[in-house]
Amino acid sequence: MGNKNYTIKDIARMAGVSAGTVDRVLHNRGDVSASSLEKVRKVLDEINYQPNMFAIGLAAKKRYSIVCIIPYYMAYDYWYAVAGGIDRAAQELAPYNVTVNYIHYLHADEDSYRQACTQVLGEECDAVLLAPNFREETLKLTSALERKGTPYAFIDFNVEQTNALCYIGQDSRMSGYIAAKILMRHFREGQEVALFLNNQKQSPAEIQMQRRLEGFMQYLTENHVGLAVHDVVLDKQDADANRRTLDRFFDECPQAVLGVVFNSRVYQVADYLHATGRRMENLLGYDLLKRNVERLKTGEVDYLIGQRPAMQGYCGVKALCTHMVFKRPVTAMRYMPIDVLMKENIDFYFEFE
Amino acid sequence: MGNKNYTIKDIARMAGVSAGTVDRVLHNRGDVSASSLEKVRKVLDEINYQPNMFAIGLAAKKRYSIVCIIPYYMAYDYWYAVAGGIDRAAQELAPYNVTVNYIHYLHADEDSYRQACTQVLGEECDAVLLAPNFREETLKLTSALERKGTPYAFIDFNVEQTNALCYIGQDSRMSGYIAAKILMRHFREGQEVALFLNNQKQSPAEIQMQRRLEGFMQYLTENHVGLAVHDVVLDKQDADANRRTLDRFFDECPQAVLGVVFNSRVYQVADYLHATGRRMENLLGYDLLKRNVERLKTGEVDYLIGQRPAMQGYCGVKALCTHMVFKRPVTAMRYMPIDVLMKENIDFYFEFE
DNA sequence: CTGTTAGCGCGTTCAA
DNA sequence: TTGAACGCGCTAACAG
């Protein structure tokens, strides 16, 4: 195989033209005679020319700018962790003239999301890392980006029917399946299951929860036909309403001692249990928010499923760079490991590095 | 903040010396007067110099060769995973003219290990990644390397009193501690613990097991005084002898339903349980060997502790390069996460990328 | 000991 | 339309 690294000079020599001409046809910026073009094309067809990325980066004085569109966050919550991973990648890539900037939006707020999408099109950037929210807005953005030839990648949630460079996140369905498996680990006859759900059906994150639920139900269908499963709908904010809901539920369904919360607010249920002194046999939730971890340690929560937010951010930025800066192929789907955290191993868990 | 990208020329100008001198202190390759060194150091302290990686890559004519000394392996065993990580790093570093070669030895075979150590000194190489085995031989090798000025790093197991660039592996003591915590999770009064141990006291890996044992016992001391703990010594090879040992043990100690295997051969115990139809309440082992994973899935093994072999290989090679090629500081100790795998999440576990 | 210099491969002038 | 020349930032060799 021709594993030699050809340079532009090599090609120029082989084609009997100058390096400048080769460069012109490579970047088809015109002003090349038909005959020259022909000669260079011929050589290029025969060899496998791979431009030296170091030389490109150095000569072009090219600065790469990546914009990350993610929700606003507070210290130690989910998106805070994502941003941490992004920052780490940014630092690592700074020597390659890569700079990373953020555009934040209010999670599940359509106006805010639309505004973020509009803003990114205004700025000049070479690649976009997007934590998508509303489908329609997202599609508008991605097609605009495609028109501009700007590569983009999704993290956390995948929007199908786009041409994203890659998606990095968890296999939600599978994580639901595992949730069921773990929850049902110590199942004993007569026990029932509680699914704690959202009441904001319009939220885009709802789809992710839906997928988790699907996986969860699949496991039950396969292994526990006839099991009693209760839906308990909680509000994102209204603690009083939730307390009443839970009071009623636990009074009415004393057998429901196995519980799952498909959003990241298992602490809502756990705090209630903590306050009332009630106990469930097995309560499982998602994401290592501080409040969740506290309840894992105090024992109201038995399992937390982690989805490596920092690694998602890190890998997202890196993926865009391997494509854009290093010109190397990128895996289109990158599923994060499904970490299972318990009281016992939470202290020794650290996501990355 | 000084987010400007300083160049060597900038530094030279600021320090009032030439670029060559700056380069000399950056790579501390000597021949610099105390005063010049002082001046340059001063500037470097004040700014945050980040060398342009494109320029480094482009200018690099030097070819670096790294030799990795690790045990022979078979597909999908522990060292196979390590090699996978090494290969990935090798691929990533190829553009910087780094090549990686292997020298293999027979694990726990002193002659073979000695031969590998001798061989590496014969070859010309610029850095060594070593999975150490016998202490004396290792010390001979490392002092020889130090005399030659060749940097080396350890993976998997740390040999103290050397000047290794870094050690990358698990905190064995801590992993033993966690093992105990997990094992004792569902402890009920009257239950006893079985520690399955090696009979090859001369083995170098024995020290690692010793540390795991220490951590394990520490947890028991802190939380379960007076607990009955039995040592069961198994042979690495002799299945018949092991069967007799285990028969006798389980007959004599029916209460010993919690078990740990500190080496990576928990499958020995698990296979026995599988064959005889006996059960333990909770059996925990180390490393995701295929045979171990099988027994995790069939249920004889309840937990496996992973130590990210691939990441160790990857980080080891990378560390040597950040020191040797990129002349940047390296963290001396790099502890891998302590992964806890169960039947439920083993299928969705993948170590790294 | 120190400054100068010649590339590395490519993009970008600028004359011709 | 084309070729030649310069410089990106850094390394390494060389001359003082």
XYZ file of C-alpha atoms (C1' of nucleotides) in Angstrom:
738
model
C 0.000 0.000 0.000
C 1.065 3.550 -0.575
C 1.421 4.369 3.062
C 3.768 7.190 2.265
C 2.649 10.565 3.374
C 2.480 12.609 0.249
C 2.873 16.344 0.516
C 1.660 19.048 -1.760
C 5.149 19.346 -3.118
C 5.186 15.671 -4.011
C 1.949 16.050 -5.871
C 3.195 19.180 -7.623
C 6.292 17.365 -8.777
C 4.348 14.318 -9.916
C 1.874 16.447 -11.820
C 4.510 18.714 -13.253
C 2.995 21.860 -11.813
C 3.736 24.046 -8.826
C 2.585 23.627 -5.261
C 0.417 26.700 -5.607
C -1.538 25.124 -8.408
C -2.088 21.953 -6.471
C -3.393 23.979 -3.599
C -5.771 25.740 -5.947
C -7.308 22.548 -7.200
C -7.433 21.001 -3.755
C -9.463 23.900 -2.494
C -11.008 24.477 -5.877
C -10.570 28.179 -5.732
C -10.380 28.557 -9.483
C -7.883 30.178 -11.779
C -6.574 26.845 -12.958
C -6.298 25.852 -16.580
C -8.105 22.759 -17.729
C -4.859 20.998 -18.498
C -3.304 21.699 -15.094
C -6.455 20.654 -13.391
C -6.478 17.442 -15.379
C -2.893 16.625 -14.465
C -3.359 17.256 -10.777
C -6.635 15.340 -10.644
C -4.924 12.383 -12.206
C -2.234 12.297 -9.553
C -4.746 12.783 -6.772
C -6.754 9.858 -8.046
C -3.753 7.593 -7.905
C -2.430 8.453 -4.516
C -4.141 8.774 -1.220
C -3.339 12.310 -0.253
C -3.887 13.071 3.390
C -3.087 16.644 4.261
C -0.994 17.140 7.349
C -3.327 18.543 9.954
C -0.482 20.116 11.887
C 0.576 22.105 8.882
C -2.988 23.167 8.213
C -3.490 24.324 11.755
C -0.217 26.139 11.814
C -0.259 27.779 8.431
C -3.850 28.856 8.362
C -3.545 30.423 11.782
C -6.965 28.968 11.916
C -8.951 29.408 15.073
C -11.763 26.996 15.636
C -14.757 28.122 17.586
C -17.260 25.733 19.093
C -20.546 26.860 20.553
C -22.294 24.723 23.161
C -25.999 25.211 23.637
C -27.090 23.791 26.966
C -29.593 24.749 29.666
C -28.782 27.175 32.444
C -27.606 25.402 35.545
C -26.842 25.766 39.218
C -23.832 24.449 41.073
C -23.673 20.659 41.263
C -26.738 19.908 39.245
C -26.875 17.871 36.069
C -25.897 20.514 33.553
C -23.238 21.800 35.833
C -21.546 18.436 35.430
C -21.969 18.567 31.664
C -20.364 21.990 31.577
C -17.511 20.656 33.676
C -16.728 18.073 31.020
C -17.003 20.660 28.282
C -14.598 22.940 30.107
C -12.102 20.155 30.501
C -12.195 19.429 26.800
C -11.872 23.127 26.089
C -8.756 23.345 28.167
C -7.279 20.307 26.516
C -7.971 21.662 23.064
C -6.836 25.216 23.612
C -3.343 24.393 22.262
C -5.040 23.513 18.987
C -6.560 26.980 18.753
C -9.973 25.743 19.710
C -12.163 28.004 21.777
C -15.443 27.018 23.331
C -18.347 29.285 24.128
C -21.734 28.738 25.663
C -25.237 29.780 24.853
C -27.648 28.916 27.625
C -31.387 28.524 27.583
C -34.078 27.897 30.123
C -34.789 24.209 30.141
C -38.201 23.323 28.718
C -38.907 26.954 27.873
C -39.658 27.188 24.200
C -39.072 30.905 23.824
C -35.740 30.730 25.518
C -34.729 27.763 23.402
C -35.750 29.486 20.213
C -33.750 32.511 21.177
C -30.648 30.396 21.778
C -31.071 28.734 18.407
C -31.381 32.087 16.715
C -28.388 33.472 18.493
C -26.030 30.712 17.424
C -26.827 31.372 13.786
C -25.844 34.957 14.286
C -22.485 34.217 15.829
C -19.716 32.918 13.716
C -18.814 29.463 14.834
C -17.334 26.385 13.257
C -19.200 23.686 15.126
C -22.116 23.356 17.514
C -22.694 21.068 20.446
C -26.373 20.975 21.212
C -28.410 19.643 24.078
C -31.670 19.638 22.126
C -35.003 20.545 23.560
C -37.935 21.264 21.275
C -38.062 19.217 18.141
C -39.352 21.758 15.659
C -36.950 24.464 16.716
C -34.130 21.972 16.672
C -34.910 20.893 13.130
C -34.963 24.498 11.995
C -31.588 25.049 13.558
C -29.993 21.911 12.189
C -31.106 22.545 8.656
C -29.773 26.076 8.872
C -26.474 24.709 10.121
C -26.367 22.175 7.342
C -26.845 24.913 4.811
C -23.867 26.692 6.274
C -21.891 23.472 6.387
C -21.432 23.736 10.132
C -21.114 20.359 11.842
C -23.172 19.769 14.967
C -23.531 17.057 17.565
C -26.190 16.183 20.112
C -25.684 15.318 23.717
C -28.104 13.977 26.282
C -30.944 13.496 23.897
C -30.992 12.395 20.297
C -33.084 14.024 17.621
C -33.646 11.606 14.830
C -33.871 12.454 11.143
C -31.047 14.928 11.342
C -27.536 14.691 9.979
C -25.768 15.192 13.256
C -22.110 14.286 13.360
C -22.871 12.174 16.371
C -25.087 11.615 19.342
C -23.649 11.116 22.774
C -25.883 10.031 25.586
C -27.482 7.142 27.288
C -29.606 4.454 25.784
C -32.709 5.563 27.634
C -34.705 2.495 26.841
C -31.973 0.232 28.070
C -31.472 2.228 31.217
C -35.161 1.789 31.944
C -34.780 -1.916 31.406
C -31.893 -2.051 33.849
C -33.813 0.043 36.321
C -36.523 -2.593 36.322
C -34.033 -5.398 36.667
C -32.427 -3.807 39.663
C -35.672 -2.789 41.251
C -37.083 -6.280 40.920
C -33.937 -7.849 42.256
C -35.355 -8.615 45.684
C -38.967 -8.757 44.626
C -41.190 -10.848 46.849
C -44.667 -12.087 46.092
C -47.366 -9.560 46.865
C -45.240 -6.470 46.427
C -46.355 -3.788 44.027
C -44.582 -1.144 42.003
C -44.921 2.637 41.997
C -43.893 4.724 39.031
C -43.411 8.347 39.935
C -44.072 10.485 36.926
C -44.125 14.053 35.688
C -47.205 16.082 35.101
C -45.723 18.279 32.412
C -46.560 16.321 29.345
C -45.457 19.019 26.977
C -41.849 18.970 28.137
C -39.309 17.718 25.617
C -37.529 15.761 28.314
C -40.732 13.807 28.525
C -39.659 11.745 25.546
C -36.596 10.543 27.345
C -38.700 9.542 30.313
C -41.062 7.808 27.973
C -38.232 5.703 26.624
C -37.050 4.807 30.078
C -40.575 3.798 30.901
C -40.778 1.634 27.805
C -37.643 -0.232 28.727
C -38.884 -0.590 32.242
C -42.218 -2.006 31.165
C -40.566 -4.331 28.739
C -38.677 -5.969 31.545
C -41.822 -6.311 33.600
C -43.683 -7.792 30.664
C -40.929 -10.305 30.134
C -40.555 -11.282 33.751
C -43.465 -10.246 35.919
C -46.793 -10.607 34.216
C -49.687 -9.582 36.345
C -47.658 -7.343 38.611
C -49.573 -4.385 39.987
C -48.052 -1.116 38.812
C -49.262 2.269 40.042
C -48.682 5.619 38.397
C -48.093 8.499 40.778
C -47.959 11.909 39.191
C -45.897 14.535 40.981
C -45.487 18.199 40.294
C -42.089 19.649 39.567
C -42.499 22.442 42.115
C -45.526 22.128 44.311
C -44.256 20.326 47.421
C -47.543 20.587 49.266
C -49.502 19.000 46.493
C -46.931 16.254 46.260
C -47.136 15.556 49.956
C -50.890 15.137 49.727
C -50.546 12.943 46.679
C -47.995 10.733 48.388
C -49.945 10.569 51.642
C -52.950 9.340 49.802
C -50.986 6.951 47.649
C -49.122 5.231 50.454
C -52.267 4.937 52.505
C -54.163 3.382 49.670
C -51.363 1.163 48.369
C -49.344 -0.156 51.290
C -48.052 -2.963 49.082
C -46.357 -0.554 46.703
C -42.899 -0.791 48.238
C -40.872 -0.763 45.024
C -40.527 2.644 43.409
C -38.884 4.300 40.427
C -38.606 7.933 39.540
C -37.870 8.404 35.870
C -36.903 12.035 36.050
C -33.952 13.225 38.102
C -36.013 14.266 41.114
C -36.091 11.099 43.156
C -35.283 13.348 46.080
C -38.884 14.523 46.023
C -40.077 11.081 47.011
C -37.085 10.433 49.248
C -37.519 13.671 51.147
C -41.123 12.779 51.738
C -40.149 9.354 53.070
C -37.463 10.940 55.201
C -39.872 13.485 56.651
C -42.700 11.064 57.328
C -40.590 8.171 58.496
C -42.123 5.935 55.888
C -39.942 3.441 54.038
C -40.006 1.752 50.690
C -38.241 -1.539 50.156
C -36.459 -0.337 47.093
C -36.445 3.111 45.583
C -34.514 3.890 42.430
C -33.832 7.167 40.678
C -31.739 8.837 38.037
C -28.793 11.207 38.129
C -26.399 12.135 40.884
C -27.806 15.463 41.915
C -26.600 16.503 45.305
C -30.021 16.075 46.854
C -30.331 12.603 45.361
C -26.946 11.532 46.639
C -27.825 12.746 50.121
C -30.885 10.542 50.147
C -28.884 7.641 48.821
C -26.601 8.006 51.803
C -29.393 8.408 54.312
C -30.979 5.289 52.891
C -34.313 6.421 51.449
C -32.944 5.926 47.950
C -31.421 2.537 47.227
C -30.066 2.989 43.729
C -29.186 5.854 41.468
C -28.507 5.419 37.804
C -25.829 7.734 36.472
C -25.380 8.738 32.867
C -21.996 10.448 33.026
C -22.945 14.010 32.199
C -19.362 15.280 32.330
C -18.185 12.600 29.968
C -20.991 13.510 27.603
C -19.852 17.098 27.488
C -16.244 16.114 27.149
C -16.840 13.569 24.414
C -19.158 15.924 22.567
C -16.549 18.635 22.227
C -13.850 16.119 21.446
C -15.947 14.498 18.750
C -16.518 17.818 17.025
C -12.782 18.435 17.089
C -11.718 15.053 15.792
C -13.959 15.777 12.867
C -13.205 19.426 12.318
C -9.631 19.812 13.513
C -8.078 16.395 13.182
C -10.118 15.296 10.198
C -10.688 11.868 11.531
C -13.847 9.778 11.444
C -16.249 9.964 14.340
C -18.534 7.296 15.742
C -22.092 8.357 15.091
C -23.544 6.923 18.282
C -21.827 6.993 21.574
C -23.778 5.426 24.403
C -22.570 6.179 27.874
C -22.200 3.395 30.397
C -25.156 2.915 32.678
C -23.629 3.345 36.101
C -25.388 1.862 39.054
C -24.639 3.636 42.290
C -25.424 2.450 45.753
C -24.742 3.714 49.206
C -21.712 1.472 49.208
C -19.919 2.719 46.172
C -21.125 6.274 45.781
C -18.224 7.736 47.720
C -15.698 6.094 45.486
C -17.431 6.913 42.298
C -15.999 9.611 40.233
C -17.082 9.981 36.774
C -14.007 10.602 34.866
C -10.300 11.033 35.367
C -6.891 37.130 32.320
C -3.934 36.759 30.026
C -5.704 34.614 27.532
C -3.242 35.606 24.874
C -1.374 32.783 23.283
C 2.235 33.470 24.012
C 4.859 32.105 21.690
C 8.444 31.239 22.365
C 9.456 34.434 20.670
C 7.237 36.420 23.008
C 8.869 34.804 25.977
C 12.325 35.368 24.546
C 11.597 39.029 24.051
C 10.123 39.420 27.510
C 13.055 37.671 29.132
C 15.614 39.451 27.047
C 17.146 36.277 25.659
C 16.850 34.347 22.417
C 14.254 31.809 21.418
C 16.869 29.086 21.513
C 17.546 29.731 25.151
C 13.869 29.670 25.993
C 13.576 26.364 24.250
C 16.511 25.063 26.258
C 14.931 25.887 29.568
C 11.513 24.669 28.484
C 12.997 21.290 27.650
C 15.625 21.622 30.317
C 18.341 20.373 28.100
C 21.040 22.316 29.893
C 23.709 24.674 28.680
C 21.942 27.660 30.135
C 23.531 30.136 32.494
C 21.987 30.658 35.870
C 21.053 34.211 35.020
C 19.355 33.342 31.750
C 17.513 30.519 33.405
C 16.376 32.867 36.115
C 15.062 35.408 33.666
C 13.151 32.878 31.618
C 11.729 31.132 34.652
C 10.449 34.454 35.875
C 8.552 35.125 32.682
C 7.197 31.593 32.545
C 5.885 31.959 36.075
C 3.980 35.046 35.160
C 2.343 33.924 31.988
C 0.481 30.785 31.133
C 2.498 29.452 28.259
C 0.738 26.801 26.241
C 2.829 25.564 23.372
C 1.098 25.379 20.037
C 0.495 21.734 19.354
C 0.335 22.247 15.630
C 3.835 23.628 15.632
C 5.101 20.828 17.832
C 3.588 18.229 15.580
C 4.910 19.871 12.487
C 8.417 20.438 13.734
C 8.774 17.042 15.319
C 11.353 15.113 13.408
C 12.312 13.043 16.376
C 10.907 9.597 16.496
C 9.941 8.242 19.884
C 9.724 4.619 20.705
C 7.855 3.300 23.723
C 8.195 -0.270 24.897
C 5.410 -1.854 26.927
C 6.302 -4.847 29.065
C 3.182 -6.749 29.979
C 2.253 -10.409 30.422
C 1.221 -12.608 27.546
C -2.512 -12.737 27.168
C -5.371 -14.469 25.482
C -8.369 -12.884 23.838
C -10.652 -11.069 26.242
C -8.667 -11.618 29.383
C -7.267 -8.935 31.647
C -4.091 -8.100 29.767
C -5.884 -8.226 26.493
C -7.904 -5.263 27.709
C -4.759 -3.461 28.819
C -3.231 -3.969 25.392
C -6.394 -2.600 23.823
C -5.954 0.651 25.689
C -2.288 0.811 24.784
C -3.094 0.321 21.124
C -5.608 3.114 21.214
C -3.093 5.499 22.672
C -0.547 4.364 20.101
C -2.911 5.189 17.301
C -3.667 8.574 18.743
C 0.002 9.438 19.157
C 1.211 8.163 15.823
C 1.042 11.664 14.271
C 3.670 12.739 16.785
C 6.053 10.056 15.566
C 5.488 7.861 18.546
C 5.646 4.125 18.012
C 4.729 1.540 20.586
C 6.123 -1.966 20.858
C 5.506 -4.837 23.215
C 7.662 -7.232 25.139
C 5.651 -10.001 26.738
C 6.459 -12.268 29.616
C 4.828 -15.195 31.319
C 2.976 -13.866 34.325
C 4.542 -14.884 37.648
C 7.364 -16.686 35.873
C 10.603 -15.232 37.113
C 12.794 -16.443 34.269
C 10.467 -15.093 31.660
C 10.213 -11.784 33.466
C 13.968 -11.497 33.790
C 14.335 -12.174 30.105
C 11.868 -9.424 29.238
C 13.724 -6.988 31.462
C 17.000 -7.867 29.825
C 15.553 -7.552 26.371
C 14.249 -4.037 26.865
C 17.698 -2.843 27.871
C 19.052 -4.230 24.643
C 16.534 -2.505 22.422
C 16.737 1.178 21.892
C 13.707 2.813 23.337
C 12.869 6.192 24.769
C 10.379 5.216 27.442
C 9.080 2.088 29.111
C 5.636 1.164 30.340
C 5.960 -1.672 32.777
C 3.501 -4.014 34.417
C 5.915 -5.047 37.146
C 6.184 -8.542 38.513
C 9.169 -9.559 40.622
C 10.533 -6.881 42.851
C 14.239 -7.586 42.633
C 14.256 -7.885 38.872
C 12.172 -4.782 38.602
C 14.573 -2.776 40.715
C 17.482 -3.931 38.574
C 15.639 -2.810 35.490
C 14.558 0.540 36.838
C 18.004 1.480 38.046
C 19.436 0.518 34.674
C 16.815 2.687 32.996
C 17.568 5.547 35.319
C 21.231 5.313 34.430
C 20.267 5.626 30.788
C 17.866 8.430 31.587
C 14.939 6.506 30.172
C 11.634 7.389 31.821
C 9.353 4.550 32.894
C 5.907 4.185 34.344
C 4.116 1.393 36.165
C 0.662 0.121 35.528
C -1.469 -2.310 37.491
C 0.924 -2.584 40.384
C 3.165 -0.032 42.017
C 6.735 -0.735 43.017
C 7.752 1.652 45.709
C 11.188 3.139 46.196
C 11.659 3.690 42.496
C 11.669 6.923 40.559
C 8.897 6.002 38.209
C 7.329 8.827 36.269
C 3.962 7.658 37.489
C 1.877 4.787 38.678
C -1.478 4.056 37.194
C -3.718 1.500 38.796
C -6.252 0.910 41.447
C -6.046 1.794 45.084
C -5.977 -1.828 46.171
C -6.583 -1.105 49.807
C -9.622 0.993 49.017
C -11.012 -1.568 46.648
C -10.745 -4.137 49.432
C -12.602 -1.787 51.699
C -15.391 -1.368 49.202
C -15.490 -5.100 48.626
C -16.218 -5.571 52.302
C -18.856 -2.875 52.321
C -20.693 -4.439 49.439
C -20.321 -7.953 50.705
C -21.707 -7.023 54.105
C -24.613 -5.202 52.613
C -27.201 -7.841 53.361
C -25.379 -9.365 56.273
C -27.597 -11.078 58.754
C -26.715 -12.225 62.222
C -25.045 -15.597 62.306
C -23.554 -15.447 58.851
C -19.839 -15.950 58.411
C -17.311 -14.849 55.835
C -15.016 -16.884 53.597
C -11.848 -15.407 52.134
C -10.602 -17.401 49.208
C -6.858 -17.034 48.937
C -3.878 -18.071 46.875
C -1.370 -20.662 47.856
C 1.469 -19.173 45.871
C 2.986 -16.922 48.432
C 5.984 -16.151 46.281
C 3.892 -14.558 43.544
C 4.392 -10.841 43.058
C 0.691 -10.340 42.618
C 0.355 -11.539 46.162
C 1.213 -8.091 47.468
C -1.743 -6.577 45.670
C -4.001 -9.187 47.196
C -2.518 -8.453 50.563
C -3.491 -4.815 50.214
C -6.997 -5.679 49.185
C -7.193 -7.940 52.200
C -6.010 -5.156 54.466
C -8.702 -2.801 53.240
C -11.258 -5.545 53.591
C -10.268 -6.331 57.143
C -10.237 -2.690 58.039
C -13.886 -2.407 57.155
C -14.722 -5.490 59.165
C -12.790 -4.180 62.126
C -14.651 -0.911 61.943
C -18.079 -2.412 61.502
C -18.266 -6.081 62.402
C -16.189 -6.978 65.416
C -16.362 -10.613 66.350
C -17.406 -11.758 62.909
C -16.173 -15.237 62.017
C -13.838 -15.131 59.034
C -12.448 -18.250 57.386
C -9.445 -18.491 55.113
C -9.778 -20.945 52.275
C -6.645 -21.549 50.262
C -7.094 -22.586 46.659
C -4.596 -23.674 44.074
C -4.226 -21.798 40.818
C -4.422 -24.941 38.715
C -5.395 -28.047 40.615
C -9.151 -28.224 40.200
C -9.437 -31.568 41.960
C -7.650 -30.377 45.043
C -9.807 -27.262 45.074
C -12.953 -29.316 44.849
C -11.910 -31.359 47.869
C -10.965 -28.229 49.763
C -14.278 -26.590 49.006
C -16.293 -29.732 49.779
C -14.705 -29.931 53.164
C -15.044 -26.236 53.802
C -18.707 -25.922 52.981
C -19.519 -29.046 54.964
C -17.700 -27.743 57.982
C -18.828 -24.138 57.768
C -22.399 -23.984 56.518
C -22.721 -20.493 57.952
C -20.012 -19.110 55.668
C -22.330 -17.753 53.020
C -20.466 -14.516 52.249
C -17.367 -14.949 50.112
C -14.633 -12.868 48.519
C -11.930 -13.895 46.120
C -9.088 -11.418 46.106
C -7.405 -12.661 42.962
C -9.137 -12.615 39.610
C -10.243 -16.238 39.716
C -13.579 -16.012 41.414
C -14.752 -18.358 38.690
C -12.980 -21.187 40.512
C -15.355 -20.904 43.418
C -18.293 -20.052 41.199
C -17.732 -23.038 38.943
C -17.651 -25.239 41.986
C -20.928 -23.804 43.219
C -22.422 -24.174 39.775
C -21.351 -27.808 39.512
C -22.436 -28.850 42.983
C -25.613 -26.844 43.111
C -24.484 -25.150 46.284
C -25.147 -21.459 46.784
C -23.575 -18.644 48.678
C -25.601 -15.628 49.712
C -23.091 -13.202 48.324
C -19.931 -13.910 46.379
C -17.659 -11.123 45.203
C -14.621 -11.197 42.952
C -12.268 -9.055 40.936
C -11.836 -8.386 37.240
C -14.090 -8.978 34.293
C -12.541 -12.102 32.876
C -14.876 -13.910 30.587
C -15.266 -16.815 32.978
C -16.048 -14.441 35.813
C -18.624 -12.583 33.807
C -20.298 -15.839 32.854
C -20.696 -16.742 36.492
C -21.962 -13.274 37.243
C -24.660 -13.833 34.698
C -25.553 -17.328 35.865
C -25.813 -15.962 39.377
C -23.093 -17.723 41.369
C -21.123 -14.489 41.482
C -22.985 -11.456 42.785
C -20.470 -8.672 42.300
C -17.337 -8.095 40.297
C -15.004 -5.214 40.931
C -13.419 -3.802 37.794
C -10.234 -1.787 37.621
C -10.332 -0.465 34.051
C -7.432 -2.273 32.484
C -7.810 -0.565 29.116
C -7.790 2.855 30.685
C -4.655 1.928 32.571
C -2.872 1.019 29.363
C -4.126 4.122 27.620
C -3.199 6.483 30.432
C 0.175 4.840 30.869
C 1.247 5.472 27.313
C -0.233 8.948 27.344
C 1.575 9.833 30.546
C 4.911 8.797 29.106
C 4.238 10.970 26.080
C 3.127 14.047 27.957
C 6.424 13.828 29.753
C 8.693 12.849 26.904
C 7.091 14.385 23.849
C 5.129 17.312 25.193
C 7.411 18.046 28.139
C 4.608 18.678 30.486
C 4.205 17.630 34.095
C 2.608 14.302 34.879
C 0.550 13.269 37.884
C 2.592 10.752 39.831
C -0.372 8.681 40.980
C -3.393 7.949 38.936
C -5.991 5.815 40.647
C -8.593 4.200 38.483
C -12.259 4.244 39.460
C -13.470 1.222 41.361
C -16.305 -0.079 39.228
C -18.919 -2.285 40.771
C -20.587 -4.648 38.330
C -23.634 -6.776 38.869
C -25.675 -9.103 36.767
C -27.907 -6.176 36.001
C -25.448 -3.751 34.550
C -22.630 -5.910 33.254
C -23.964 -6.019 29.724
C -23.978 -2.284 29.416
C -20.618 -1.722 30.917
C -17.820 -0.746 28.682
C -14.722 0.633 30.048
C -13.765 3.465 27.918
C -14.666 4.821 24.548
C 26.912 29.197 27.074
C 24.044 31.720 23.452
C 21.982 33.547 19.302
C 20.994 32.437 14.639
C 19.158 29.599 11.182
C 16.989 26.087 8.505
C 13.277 23.492 7.913
C 8.445 20.757 9.073
C 3.736 21.150 5.253
C 0.552 24.190 4.107
C -2.030 28.713 3.128
C -1.482 33.084 1.214
C 0.335 36.681 -0.960
C 2.570 38.879 -4.955
C 4.957 39.211 -9.142
C 5.368 37.598 -13.505
C -3.071 31.465 -15.069
C 1.010 30.260 -12.612
C 5.176 29.801 -9.751
C 7.972 31.508 -6.125
C 8.456 33.234 -1.685
C 7.218 34.067 2.978
C 5.653 32.841 7.566
C 2.746 30.195 11.065
C 5.520 28.294 16.091
C 8.600 25.135 17.253
C 12.791 21.935 17.209
C 17.484 21.025 16.515
C 21.811 21.830 14.558
C 25.440 25.031 14.116
C 28.466 28.736 14.554
C 30.219 31.876 17.460
